[in-house]
Amino acid sequence: MNVLLLGSGGRECALARKLRQSQSLSNLYIAPGNGGTLEYGKNRAIAATDFTAIENFCLENAIDILICGPEQPAVAGIWDYFQKEELKHIQVVAPSQKSAMLEGSKAFAKEFMTKNNIPTAQYLEITQDNLAHAYQWFDEKSPPYVIKADGLAEGKGVVLPESKEEATKLIDEFILDRKFGASSAKVVLEEFLDGLEFSVFIYTNGQQYVMLPNAKDYKRRFEGNKGLNTGGMGCISPVPFVDKALMEQVESQVIKPTINGLQKDSMPYTGFIYFGLILCQGQAKVIEYNCRLGDPETEVILPRMDCDLLALFQAGFSNQLESFNPEISHQSASTVMLVSEGYPEAYEKGFPITGIENVHQANVFHAGTTIKDFQLVTNGGRVLAVTGLGENLKEALFNSYDAIERIRFKGMKFRSDIGFEFEGD
Ligand code: AMP
Ligand code: GLY
């Protein structure tokens, strides 16, 4: 089978590695890919949102399966684009544009959850027309407040102000100054939920689904969960406090109602769903939906799946997901992100990366790297994800951190406390 994978991050590097191991793979192309995906397939300089170029490439290279890694092409409608007659023979792993609204619009997701009785925080939708209701909300409720830009904002669209004054200033910036352009013309205010966060993943064809390993990511830049939010500084899987009873609750109260909701509203879905959850006094509530795998979550989920990824996709296309076994390993996985100095704010790129060849007990997934003059160099804020596996979390973490000691680039930074709160578990 010939496969085209869209995206360029650590998630796509982990997907490319897993696809390369598939029995039925012939050619693997990644558009645009990065310095690490080259090891598993051929990179092509096509933007993941350039649908015309993607169409031409698919037809010229007899692509059988198109896999969408990131959210932007999904929200822009890649699945719908491939429904046209001349592209219909190509199988697409992506949600329809309407389904991708679960990630593309926070207000849409809240409405979907409310309508389908899926546990989530109370909320209020705000635009310029009812801005006064937001000020009233800040008067009536106590901080912290939760303000979310409705549309995609590269992980920066959620703020948690600690005072009424700050909340008022921020909502004005979102709505009146359009801090995130059209994405913040509408915002969602949410009740603040206090609890432990974790994430659950499924692969679905819109009717049936397969449960994938759960994970917990570390979003803040610095140790002790301090500093700015990032795309993710590290991740662990499985999550020690998520037991069988909690997973059963999530399946019956969140996953099944979500699948039923997709069917009721005629929302075609072929792909991964990422449920961002928070456990509040024994009750799991949905914080967000993502219509894709997470990054760096993928870098701990896929290494724990011993199944053939193309076989999983085929089972979805042929309605056999219910009997598909993802062969989830009992091992623990951890990944630690190596980032550029300054990230998530301004940083420099282009520094040579050395030492990866000396890593033997971990997988090094490339996130922001490229090849320049035959040399691997940094090319993003998040540069490498170093994944260790082990019989328990402690062993997995040892393998991640031991590997990191062998890798070097100028200004290399990482969090030294990924997963440590659970090490004794
Ligand atoms: P989101 O992009 O919606 O996942 O939000 C980003 C982060 O903001 C989450 O991972 C949480 O840490 C935090 N957050 C979002 N919504 C809430 C909420 N209702 N209560 C508390 N924290 C929240
Ligand atoms: N790590 C969070 C995300 O992929 O959205």
Coordinates of C-alpha atoms and ligand atoms in Angstrom, one line a residue:
M1 CA 0.0 0.0 0.0
N2 CA 1.2 3.5 -0.8
V3 CA 0.7 6.0 2.0
L4 CA 0.8 9.8 2.3
L5 CA 1.1 11.1 5.8
L6 CA 0.4 14.9 6.4
G7 CA 2.3 16.8 9.0
S8 CA 5.8 17.7 10.3
G9 CA 6.0 17.2 14.1
G10 CA 7.0 14.6 16.6
R11 CA 3.6 13.0 16.2
E12 CA 4.2 12.4 12.5
C13 CA 7.7 11.0 13.2
A14 CA 6.2 8.5 15.6
L15 CA 3.4 7.7 13.0
A16 CA 5.9 7.3 10.2
R17 CA 8.0 4.9 12.3
K18 CA 5.0 2.8 13.1
L19 CA 3.8 2.8 9.5
R20 CA 7.2 1.7 8.3
Q21 CA 6.8 -1.4 10.5
S22 CA 3.5 -2.3 8.7
Q23 CA 3.4 -5.6 6.7
S24 CA 1.4 -4.0 3.9
L25 CA 3.3 -0.8 3.4
S26 CA 5.0 -0.2 0.0
N27 CA 5.8 3.5 -0.3
L28 CA 5.5 6.0 2.5
Y29 CA 5.6 9.7 1.8
I30 CA 5.4 12.5 4.4
A31 CA 4.3 16.0 3.5
P32 CA 6.2 18.0 4.5
G33 CA 7.8 15.8 7.2
N34 CA 11.0 16.7 9.1
G35 CA 14.6 15.6 9.6
G36 CA 13.5 12.4 11.4
T37 CA 10.6 11.2 9.1
L38 CA 13.3 10.8 6.4
E39 CA 14.4 7.7 8.1
Y40 CA 11.1 6.0 7.5
G41 CA 9.9 7.4 4.2
K42 CA 10.3 10.1 1.6
N43 CA 9.6 13.8 2.5
R44 CA 7.8 15.9 0.0
A45 CA 7.7 19.7 0.2
I46 CA 4.0 20.1 0.2
A47 CA 2.1 22.0 2.9
A48 CA -0.4 19.9 4.8
T49 CA -3.1 22.4 3.9
D50 CA -2.4 22.7 0.1
F51 CA -5.2 20.4 -1.0
T52 CA -4.6 20.8 -4.7
A53 CA -1.0 19.9 -4.4
I54 CA -2.0 16.9 -2.2
E55 CA -4.5 15.8 -4.7
N56 CA -2.0 15.9 -7.6
F57 CA 0.6 14.1 -5.5
C58 CA -1.9 11.3 -4.6
L59 CA -2.9 10.8 -8.2
E60 CA 0.6 10.8 -9.6
N61 CA 2.0 8.4 -6.9
A62 CA -1.0 6.0 -6.7
I63 CA -1.6 6.7 -3.0
D64 CA -4.0 4.3 -1.4
I65 CA -4.3 5.9 2.1
L66 CA -4.0 9.5 3.1
I67 CA -3.4 10.0 6.8
C68 CA -4.0 13.4 8.4
G69 CA -1.7 14.0 11.4
P70 CA -2.5 17.6 12.5
E71 CA -5.8 19.4 13.0
Q72 CA -5.5 22.2 10.4
P73 CA -6.1 20.1 7.3
A74 CA -9.0 18.3 9.1
V75 CA -10.6 21.6 10.1
A76 CA -10.1 23.0 6.6
G77 CA -12.0 19.9 5.2
I78 CA -9.4 17.5 3.8
W79 CA -11.9 14.5 4.2
D80 CA -14.7 16.3 2.4
Y81 CA -12.3 17.3 -0.4
F82 CA -11.4 13.7 -1.0
Q83 CA -15.0 12.7 -1.5
K84 CA -15.0 13.8 -5.1
E85 CA -15.3 11.2 -7.8
E86 CA -11.7 11.1 -9.0
L87 CA -10.4 10.8 -5.4
K88 CA -13.0 8.5 -4.0
H89 CA -10.8 5.4 -4.3
I90 CA -8.3 6.8 -1.8
Q91 CA -9.0 6.0 1.8
V92 CA -8.7 8.9 4.1
V93 CA -7.9 8.8 7.8
A94 CA -9.3 12.1 8.9
P95 CA -12.6 13.4 10.4
S96 CA -15.1 15.2 8.2
Q97 CA -15.0 19.0 8.4
K98 CA -18.1 19.0 10.5
S99 CA -16.7 16.5 12.9
A100 CA -13.4 18.4 13.1
M101 CA -15.5 21.3 14.5
L102 CA -15.3 19.4 17.8
E103 CA -11.7 20.8 17.9
G104 CA -12.1 23.7 15.6
S105 CA -14.8 25.5 17.6
K106 CA -15.0 25.3 21.4
A107 CA -18.6 26.6 21.3
F108 CA -19.6 23.8 18.9
A109 CA -18.0 21.2 21.1
K110 CA -19.8 22.5 24.2
E111 CA -23.1 22.5 22.4
F112 CA -22.4 18.9 21.2
M113 CA -21.6 17.8 24.8
T114 CA -24.6 19.5 26.3
K115 CA -26.9 18.0 23.7
N116 CA -25.5 14.5 24.3
N117 CA -25.3 14.6 28.1
I118 CA -21.5 14.4 28.2
P119 CA -20.1 15.6 31.5
T120 CA -18.3 18.9 31.1
A121 CA -17.8 22.3 32.8
Q122 CA -20.7 24.8 32.7
Y123 CA -20.2 27.5 30.1
L124 CA -21.3 30.7 28.5
E125 CA -20.8 31.7 24.9
I126 CA -19.6 35.3 24.4
T127 CA -19.3 37.6 21.4
Q128 CA -19.1 41.4 21.0
D129 CA -22.9 41.5 21.2
N130 CA -23.2 40.1 24.7
L131 CA -19.8 41.1 26.2
A132 CA -21.7 42.6 29.2
H133 CA -22.7 39.0 30.2
A134 CA -19.0 38.2 30.5
Y135 CA -18.4 41.1 32.9
Q136 CA -21.4 39.9 34.9
W137 CA -20.0 36.3 35.0
F138 CA -16.7 37.7 36.4
D139 CA -18.7 39.7 39.0
E140 CA -20.8 36.7 40.1
K141 CA -18.1 34.0 40.1
S142 CA -14.8 33.8 41.9
P143 CA -11.5 33.3 40.2
P144 CA -9.7 31.6 38.6
Y145 CA -11.7 32.2 35.5
V146 CA -11.5 30.1 32.3
I147 CA -11.5 32.0 29.0
K148 CA -11.2 30.1 25.7
A149 CA -10.9 31.4 22.2
D150 CA -13.5 29.6 20.1
G151 CA -11.3 28.7 17.1
L152 CA -7.9 27.2 16.6
A153 CA -5.1 29.2 18.3
E154 CA -2.1 26.8 18.3
G155 CA -2.6 25.9 22.0
K156 CA -2.5 29.5 23.1
G157 CA -6.2 30.2 23.1
V158 CA -7.0 29.2 26.7
V159 CA -6.2 31.6 29.6
L160 CA -6.9 31.2 33.3
P161 CA -6.9 34.7 34.9
E162 CA -6.6 34.9 38.7
S163 CA -8.5 38.2 39.1
K164 CA -11.6 40.0 37.8
E165 CA -9.4 42.8 36.4
E166 CA -7.1 40.5 34.5
A167 CA -10.1 38.5 33.2
T168 CA -11.8 41.7 31.9
K169 CA -8.6 42.8 30.2
L170 CA -8.1 39.4 28.6
I171 CA -11.6 39.1 27.3
D172 CA -11.4 42.6 25.8
E173 CA -8.1 41.6 24.1
F174 CA -9.7 38.4 22.7
I175 CA -13.0 39.9 21.5
L176 CA -12.4 43.6 20.8
D177 CA -8.7 43.5 19.8
R178 CA -9.1 40.1 18.0
K179 CA -5.9 38.7 19.6
F180 CA -6.3 35.5 17.6
G181 CA -8.1 37.0 14.6
A182 CA -11.4 35.4 13.7
S183 CA -10.6 32.6 16.2
S184 CA -11.2 34.9 19.2
A185 CA -14.3 36.8 17.8
K186 CA -16.2 34.4 19.9
V187 CA -15.1 33.0 23.3
V188 CA -16.3 30.4 25.7
L189 CA -16.2 31.1 29.5
E190 CA -16.1 28.0 31.6
E191 CA -16.5 27.1 35.2
F192 CA -13.1 26.3 36.6
L193 CA -12.6 22.6 37.3
D194 CA -10.1 21.5 39.9
G195 CA -8.8 18.0 39.5
L196 CA -6.3 15.6 37.8
E197 CA -6.0 15.8 34.1
F198 CA -5.5 12.8 31.8
S199 CA -6.2 12.0 28.2
V200 CA -8.0 9.1 26.5
F201 CA -7.7 8.1 22.8
I202 CA -9.7 6.0 20.4
Y203 CA -9.6 5.1 16.8
T204 CA -13.0 5.2 15.2
N205 CA -14.8 4.8 11.9
G206 CA -17.8 6.8 13.3
Q207 CA -19.7 3.6 14.3
Q208 CA -17.2 1.4 16.0
Y209 CA -14.0 2.2 18.0
V210 CA -10.9 0.8 19.5
M211 CA -9.5 2.0 22.8
L212 CA -5.9 3.1 22.6
P213 CA -3.5 3.6 25.5
N214 CA -4.2 6.6 27.8
A215 CA -1.7 9.3 28.5
K216 CA -0.9 12.4 30.6
D217 CA 1.1 15.3 29.2
Y218 CA 3.0 18.1 30.9
K219 CA 2.1 21.3 29.3
R220 CA 3.9 23.9 31.4
R221 CA 7.4 24.9 30.4
F222 CA 9.1 24.6 33.8
E223 CA 9.5 22.0 36.6
G224 CA 6.7 21.9 39.1
N225 CA 4.2 22.8 36.4
K226 CA 5.3 26.5 36.4
G227 CA 5.7 28.9 33.5
L228 CA 4.0 29.3 30.2
N229 CA 1.9 26.7 28.5
T230 CA 3.6 24.8 25.7
G231 CA 2.5 22.3 23.1
G232 CA 3.7 19.7 25.7
M233 CA 7.1 19.2 27.4
G234 CA 6.7 15.5 28.1
C235 CA 4.2 12.7 28.5
I236 CA 3.7 9.4 30.2
S237 CA 1.5 6.3 29.5
P238 CA -0.3 4.6 31.1
V239 CA -1.5 7.2 33.7
P240 CA -1.1 5.6 37.1
F241 CA -4.3 6.9 38.7
V242 CA -6.5 5.8 35.8
D243 CA -7.9 2.4 36.8
K244 CA -10.4 0.1 35.2
A245 CA -13.4 1.6 36.9
L246 CA -12.5 5.1 35.7
M247 CA -12.0 3.8 32.2
E248 CA -15.4 2.2 32.3
Q249 CA -16.9 5.4 33.4
V250 CA -15.2 7.3 30.6
E251 CA -16.4 4.7 28.0
S252 CA -20.0 4.8 29.1
Q253 CA -20.4 8.5 29.9
V254 CA -18.0 10.1 27.3
I255 CA -16.9 7.8 24.5
K256 CA -20.2 6.0 23.7
P257 CA -22.3 9.2 23.9
T258 CA -19.8 10.9 21.6
I259 CA -20.0 8.2 19.0
N260 CA -23.8 8.2 19.2
G261 CA -23.8 12.0 18.9
L262 CA -21.6 11.8 15.7
Q263 CA -24.2 9.3 14.2
K264 CA -27.2 11.3 15.3
D265 CA -25.9 14.5 13.7
S266 CA -24.6 12.8 10.5
M267 CA -20.9 13.6 11.3
P268 CA -18.7 11.2 9.4
Y269 CA -15.5 10.3 11.3
T270 CA -12.6 8.1 10.3
G271 CA -9.7 8.7 12.6
F272 CA -8.4 9.3 16.1
I273 CA -10.3 11.2 18.8
Y274 CA -8.4 12.6 21.7
F275 CA -10.5 13.3 24.8
G276 CA -8.9 15.8 27.2
L277 CA -10.4 14.9 30.6
I278 CA -10.2 16.1 34.2
L279 CA -11.1 14.0 37.2
C280 CA -13.1 16.0 39.7
Q281 CA -14.3 14.2 42.8
G282 CA -14.5 10.9 41.1
Q283 CA -16.3 12.3 38.0
A284 CA -14.4 12.5 34.7
K285 CA -15.4 15.6 32.7
V286 CA -14.4 16.6 29.2
I287 CA -12.1 19.7 28.9
E288 CA -11.6 19.4 25.2
Y289 CA -11.9 17.2 22.1
N290 CA -9.1 17.0 19.6
C291 CA -9.7 15.4 16.2
R292 CA -6.3 13.9 16.0
L293 CA -3.6 12.2 18.1
G294 CA -1.7 14.5 20.5
D295 CA 1.9 15.6 20.4
P296 CA 3.8 14.4 22.5
E297 CA 1.1 11.9 23.4
T298 CA 1.6 9.9 20.2
E299 CA 5.3 9.4 21.1
V300 CA 4.2 7.3 24.1
I301 CA 1.0 5.8 22.8
L302 CA 2.3 4.2 19.5
P303 CA 5.4 2.6 21.1
R304 CA 2.9 0.8 23.5
M305 CA 0.9 -0.6 20.6
D306 CA 2.2 -3.8 19.2
C307 CA -0.4 -4.0 16.4
D308 CA 0.1 -3.2 12.7
L309 CA -1.2 0.4 12.2
L310 CA -2.3 -0.1 8.6
A311 CA -4.2 -3.2 9.7
L312 CA -6.0 -1.0 12.3
F313 CA -7.0 1.5 9.5
Q314 CA -8.1 -1.4 7.3
A315 CA -10.3 -2.8 10.1
G316 CA -11.9 0.6 10.4
F317 CA -12.6 0.8 6.6
S318 CA -14.1 -2.7 6.6
N319 CA -16.2 -2.3 9.8
Q320 CA -14.2 -4.7 11.8
L321 CA -12.9 -2.5 14.6
E322 CA -15.0 -4.3 17.2
S323 CA -12.8 -7.4 16.8
F324 CA -9.5 -5.6 16.3
N325 CA -7.0 -6.1 19.1
P326 CA -4.5 -3.1 19.3
E327 CA -2.2 -5.3 21.4
I328 CA -1.4 -2.8 24.0
S329 CA 1.8 -3.6 25.8
H330 CA 1.9 -3.8 29.6
Q331 CA 5.1 -1.7 29.5
S332 CA 5.2 2.0 30.6
A333 CA 6.4 4.7 28.3
S334 CA 7.7 8.2 28.9
T335 CA 8.8 10.9 26.6
V336 CA 10.8 14.0 27.4
M337 CA 10.8 16.9 24.9
L338 CA 14.2 18.6 24.2
V339 CA 13.4 22.2 23.3
S340 CA 15.1 25.3 22.0
E341 CA 16.2 27.9 24.5
G342 CA 13.5 30.5 24.8
Y343 CA 10.6 28.2 23.7
P344 CA 7.6 28.8 23.9
E345 CA 8.6 32.4 23.2
A346 CA 11.2 33.5 20.7
Y347 CA 14.1 31.1 19.9
E348 CA 16.8 30.6 17.4
K349 CA 17.0 27.7 14.9
G350 CA 19.7 26.0 12.8
F351 CA 21.9 24.6 15.6
P352 CA 23.6 21.2 14.8
I353 CA 22.3 18.2 16.7
T354 CA 24.7 15.5 17.7
G355 CA 24.8 12.2 19.6
I356 CA 21.5 10.6 18.5
E357 CA 23.5 7.7 17.1
N358 CA 24.7 7.0 20.7
V359 CA 21.2 6.3 21.9
H360 CA 20.3 2.6 22.1
Q361 CA 17.7 2.2 24.9
A362 CA 15.2 4.9 23.7
N363 CA 13.4 6.1 20.6
V364 CA 14.3 9.6 19.5
F365 CA 11.4 11.1 17.6
H366 CA 12.1 14.3 15.7
A367 CA 9.7 17.2 16.1
G368 CA 11.5 20.4 14.9
T369 CA 14.5 19.3 12.9
T370 CA 15.7 19.6 9.4
I371 CA 18.7 18.6 7.3
K372 CA 20.9 21.6 6.2
D373 CA 24.1 21.0 4.2
F374 CA 24.0 17.3 5.1
Q375 CA 23.8 18.2 8.8
L376 CA 20.8 17.6 11.2
V377 CA 19.9 21.0 12.7
T378 CA 17.2 22.4 15.0
N379 CA 14.2 23.8 13.2
G380 CA 11.6 24.5 15.8
G381 CA 10.8 25.2 19.5
R382 CA 10.2 21.5 20.3
V383 CA 13.1 19.7 18.7
L384 CA 13.2 16.0 19.8
A385 CA 11.0 13.7 21.8
V386 CA 13.0 11.1 23.7
T387 CA 10.8 8.0 24.5
G388 CA 11.9 5.4 27.0
L389 CA 10.0 2.1 27.6
G390 CA 10.3 0.0 30.8
E391 CA 8.6 -2.6 33.0
N392 CA 7.4 0.4 35.1
L393 CA 7.4 4.2 34.8
K394 CA 10.6 4.5 36.8
E395 CA 12.4 2.3 34.3
A396 CA 10.9 4.2 31.3
L397 CA 11.9 7.5 32.8
F398 CA 15.4 6.2 33.4
N399 CA 15.7 5.2 29.7
S400 CA 14.5 8.6 28.5
Y401 CA 16.8 10.7 30.8
D402 CA 19.8 8.4 30.2
A403 CA 19.4 8.9 26.4
I404 CA 19.1 12.7 26.8
E405 CA 22.6 12.8 28.3
R406 CA 24.0 11.6 25.0
I407 CA 22.3 14.2 22.9
R408 CA 23.5 17.8 22.4
F409 CA 22.5 21.0 20.6
K410 CA 23.2 24.6 21.5
G411 CA 20.6 25.9 24.0
M412 CA 19.1 22.5 24.6
K413 CA 16.5 22.6 27.4
F414 CA 14.1 20.0 28.9
R415 CA 12.0 19.4 32.0
S416 CA 13.7 17.2 34.5
D417 CA 10.5 16.2 36.4
I418 CA 8.4 14.4 33.8
G419 CA 6.3 11.7 35.6
F420 CA 8.2 12.0 38.9
E421 CA 5.1 12.5 41.0
F422 CA 4.1 8.9 40.1
E423 CA 7.5 7.3 40.3
G424 CA 6.7 5.4 43.5
D425 CA 3.5 4.0 42.1
Ligands
AMP1 P1 -7.9 23.2 26.4 O1 -7.1 23.7 25.2 O2 -9.3 23.4 26.3 O3 -7.5 21.8 26.7 O4 -7.3 23.9 27.7 C1 -5.9 24.0 28.0 C2 -5.6 23.7 29.4 O5 -6.4 24.7 30.2 C3 -6.2 22.4 29.9 O6 -5.2 21.4 29.7 C4 -6.4 22.7 31.4 O7 -5.1 22.6 32.1 C5 -6.8 24.1 31.4 N1 -8.3 24.1 31.4 C6 -9.1 24.2 30.3 N2 -10.4 24.2 30.7 C7 -10.4 24.2 32.1 C8 -11.5 24.3 33.1 N3 -12.8 24.3 32.7 N4 -11.1 24.2 34.4 C9 -9.8 24.2 34.7 N5 -8.8 24.2 33.8 C10 -9.1 24.2 32.5
GLY2 N1 -0.2 17.8 23.7 C1 -1.4 18.5 23.5 C2 -1.9 18.4 22.1 O1 -1.4 17.7 21.3 O2 -2.9 19.0 21.9

